[in-house]
Short mmCIF file of C-alpha atoms in Angstrom, two decimals:
data_model
loop_
_atom_site.label_atom_id
_atom_site.label_comp_id
_atom_site.label_asym_id
_atom_site.label_seq_id
_atom_site.Cartn_x
_atom_site.Cartn_y
_atom_site.Cartn_z
CA MET A 67 -85.94 -122.57 87.95
CA LYS A 68 -84.58 -125.71 88.91
CA ILE A 69 -85.95 -128.61 91.03
CA LYS A 70 -84.35 -127.19 93.74
CA GLU A 71 -84.96 -123.64 94.00
CA LYS A 72 -88.63 -124.94 93.96
CA ALA A 73 -88.20 -126.17 97.56
CA LEU A 74 -86.38 -122.95 98.37
CA GLU A 75 -89.59 -120.95 97.29
CA TYR A 76 -91.79 -123.81 99.45
CA PHE A 77 -89.72 -123.15 102.67
CA LYS A 78 -89.58 -120.24 102.75
CA LEU A 79 -93.42 -118.82 101.20
CA PHE A 80 -94.37 -121.30 104.17
CA GLU A 81 -92.30 -119.56 106.66
CA GLU A 82 -93.60 -116.35 105.88
CA GLY A 83 -97.07 -117.88 106.21
CA ASN A 84 -97.35 -116.50 102.46
CA ASP A 85 -101.08 -118.27 101.58
CA ILE A 86 -101.43 -117.03 98.26
CA GLY A 87 -97.42 -117.89 97.20
CA LEU A 88 -97.96 -121.50 98.01
CA SER A 89 -102.06 -121.22 95.62
CA GLU A 90 -98.91 -120.69 92.30
CA ILE A 91 -97.12 -123.30 93.44
CA TYR A 92 -99.15 -125.87 94.41
CA ASP A 93 -101.00 -128.28 92.11
CA GLU A 94 -105.11 -128.47 91.92
CA LYS A 95 -104.59 -132.19 93.47
CA ILE A 96 -101.61 -131.43 96.02
CA VAL A 97 -102.22 -134.47 98.92
CA LEU A 98 -100.12 -133.38 102.34
CA ILE A 99 -99.60 -136.63 104.54
CA ASP A 100 -97.93 -135.29 108.24
CA TRP A 101 -97.74 -136.52 111.24
CA ASN A 102 -101.30 -135.37 111.87
CA GLY A 103 -103.04 -135.95 109.03
CA LYS A 104 -104.11 -135.83 105.40
CA TRP A 105 -104.94 -133.13 102.93
CA GLU A 106 -105.97 -134.02 99.62
CA SER A 107 -106.84 -130.37 97.48
CA LYS A 108 -104.96 -127.66 96.83
CA SER A 109 -107.84 -125.60 99.06
CA GLU A 110 -107.96 -128.26 101.42
CA VAL A 111 -103.87 -127.49 101.50
CA ILE A 112 -104.37 -124.56 101.50
CA LYS A 113 -107.03 -123.63 104.34
CA MET A 114 -105.02 -126.53 106.60
CA ASN A 115 -101.63 -123.65 106.05
CA GLN A 116 -103.91 -120.67 106.93
CA GLU A 117 -104.93 -122.57 110.84
CA LEU A 118 -101.48 -123.08 111.53
CA PHE A 119 -100.40 -119.16 110.20
CA GLU A 120 -103.20 -117.92 112.39
CA ASP A 121 -102.25 -119.44 115.15
CA SER A 122 -98.46 -119.91 114.87
CA LYS A 123 -94.50 -118.27 114.47
CA ILE A 124 -92.71 -120.74 112.15
CA SER A 125 -89.21 -120.21 111.82
CA VAL A 126 -87.49 -123.15 108.85
CA ASN A 127 -84.05 -123.93 107.93
CA VAL A 128 -83.38 -126.28 105.75
CA GLU A 129 -80.00 -128.31 106.00
CA ASP A 130 -80.12 -130.13 103.39
CA ILE A 131 -81.55 -131.00 99.65
CA GLN A 132 -81.48 -134.31 97.86
CA VAL A 133 -82.92 -134.85 94.02
CA GLY A 134 -84.05 -138.24 94.07
CA MET A 135 -82.92 -140.66 90.95
CA SER A 136 -85.05 -142.12 88.82
CA PRO A 137 -84.96 -146.06 88.08
CA ALA A 138 -83.11 -145.13 85.13
CA GLY A 139 -80.70 -142.94 86.82
CA PHE A 140 -81.95 -139.41 86.26
CA PRO A 141 -82.94 -136.89 88.19
CA SER A 142 -86.18 -137.56 89.03
CA ASP A 143 -88.63 -135.21 89.68
CA ARG A 144 -89.45 -135.48 94.02
CA VAL A 145 -86.79 -134.16 96.20
CA TYR A 146 -86.05 -135.09 100.41
CA CYS A 147 -85.39 -131.94 102.35
CA LYS A 148 -83.93 -132.50 105.46
CA ILE A 149 -85.07 -129.34 107.45
CA HIS A 150 -85.67 -127.73 111.35
CA ILE A 151 -89.18 -126.51 111.98
CA GLN A 152 -89.64 -124.42 115.15
CA VAL A 153 -94.26 -123.22 115.65
CA ASN A 154 -93.83 -121.27 118.85
CA ASP A 155 -92.27 -122.92 120.66
CA VAL A 156 -91.73 -126.53 119.40
CA ASN A 157 -89.19 -127.20 117.43
CA LEU A 158 -89.15 -130.47 115.26
CA LYS A 159 -86.63 -131.96 112.48
CA VAL A 160 -88.31 -133.06 109.69
CA MET A 161 -88.08 -134.17 106.13
CA ASP A 162 -90.70 -133.52 103.58
CA VAL A 163 -90.47 -135.42 100.63
CA ILE A 164 -91.59 -133.75 97.80
CA ASP A 165 -92.75 -134.07 94.29
CA PHE A 166 -92.99 -132.21 91.76
CA ASN A 167 -94.98 -131.99 88.20
CA GLU A 168 -93.53 -131.59 84.73
CA GLU A 169 -95.14 -127.77 85.92
CA GLY A 170 -92.93 -127.30 88.28
CA LYS A 171 -95.37 -127.83 90.99
CA ILE A 172 -95.78 -128.92 93.69
CA THR A 173 -97.98 -132.33 93.60
CA LYS A 174 -97.35 -134.48 97.06
CA ILE A 175 -96.32 -133.24 100.45
CA GLU A 176 -94.97 -135.98 103.04
CA ALA A 177 -93.55 -134.72 105.91
CA TYR A 178 -92.45 -137.40 108.42
CA ASN A 179 -91.31 -136.06 112.35
CA GLY A 180 -88.67 -137.78 113.38
#
């Protein structure tokens, strides 16, 4: 599966609140950084996701996904995702920078609100 499809799969699972599916695409050492904090490890990220899912109705609209480029000009294992996310009644414009490993698992997500 290509990296863009992997990112779309992530957003679909996130919108569905599917922590089991997310657990399958997260690397064991995933790091998640957003405006609310930093979580390091699959168990911490899944726990944070579960807390969000139980208290919130979430909608994700992916506006654009661009694959990053390596210094040599080849596609990298990083995608830049411009999304609109609605959590309950709050609408957010977010830029997610997502890194994948060679197995296609997510190793890092950095989310910027704005």
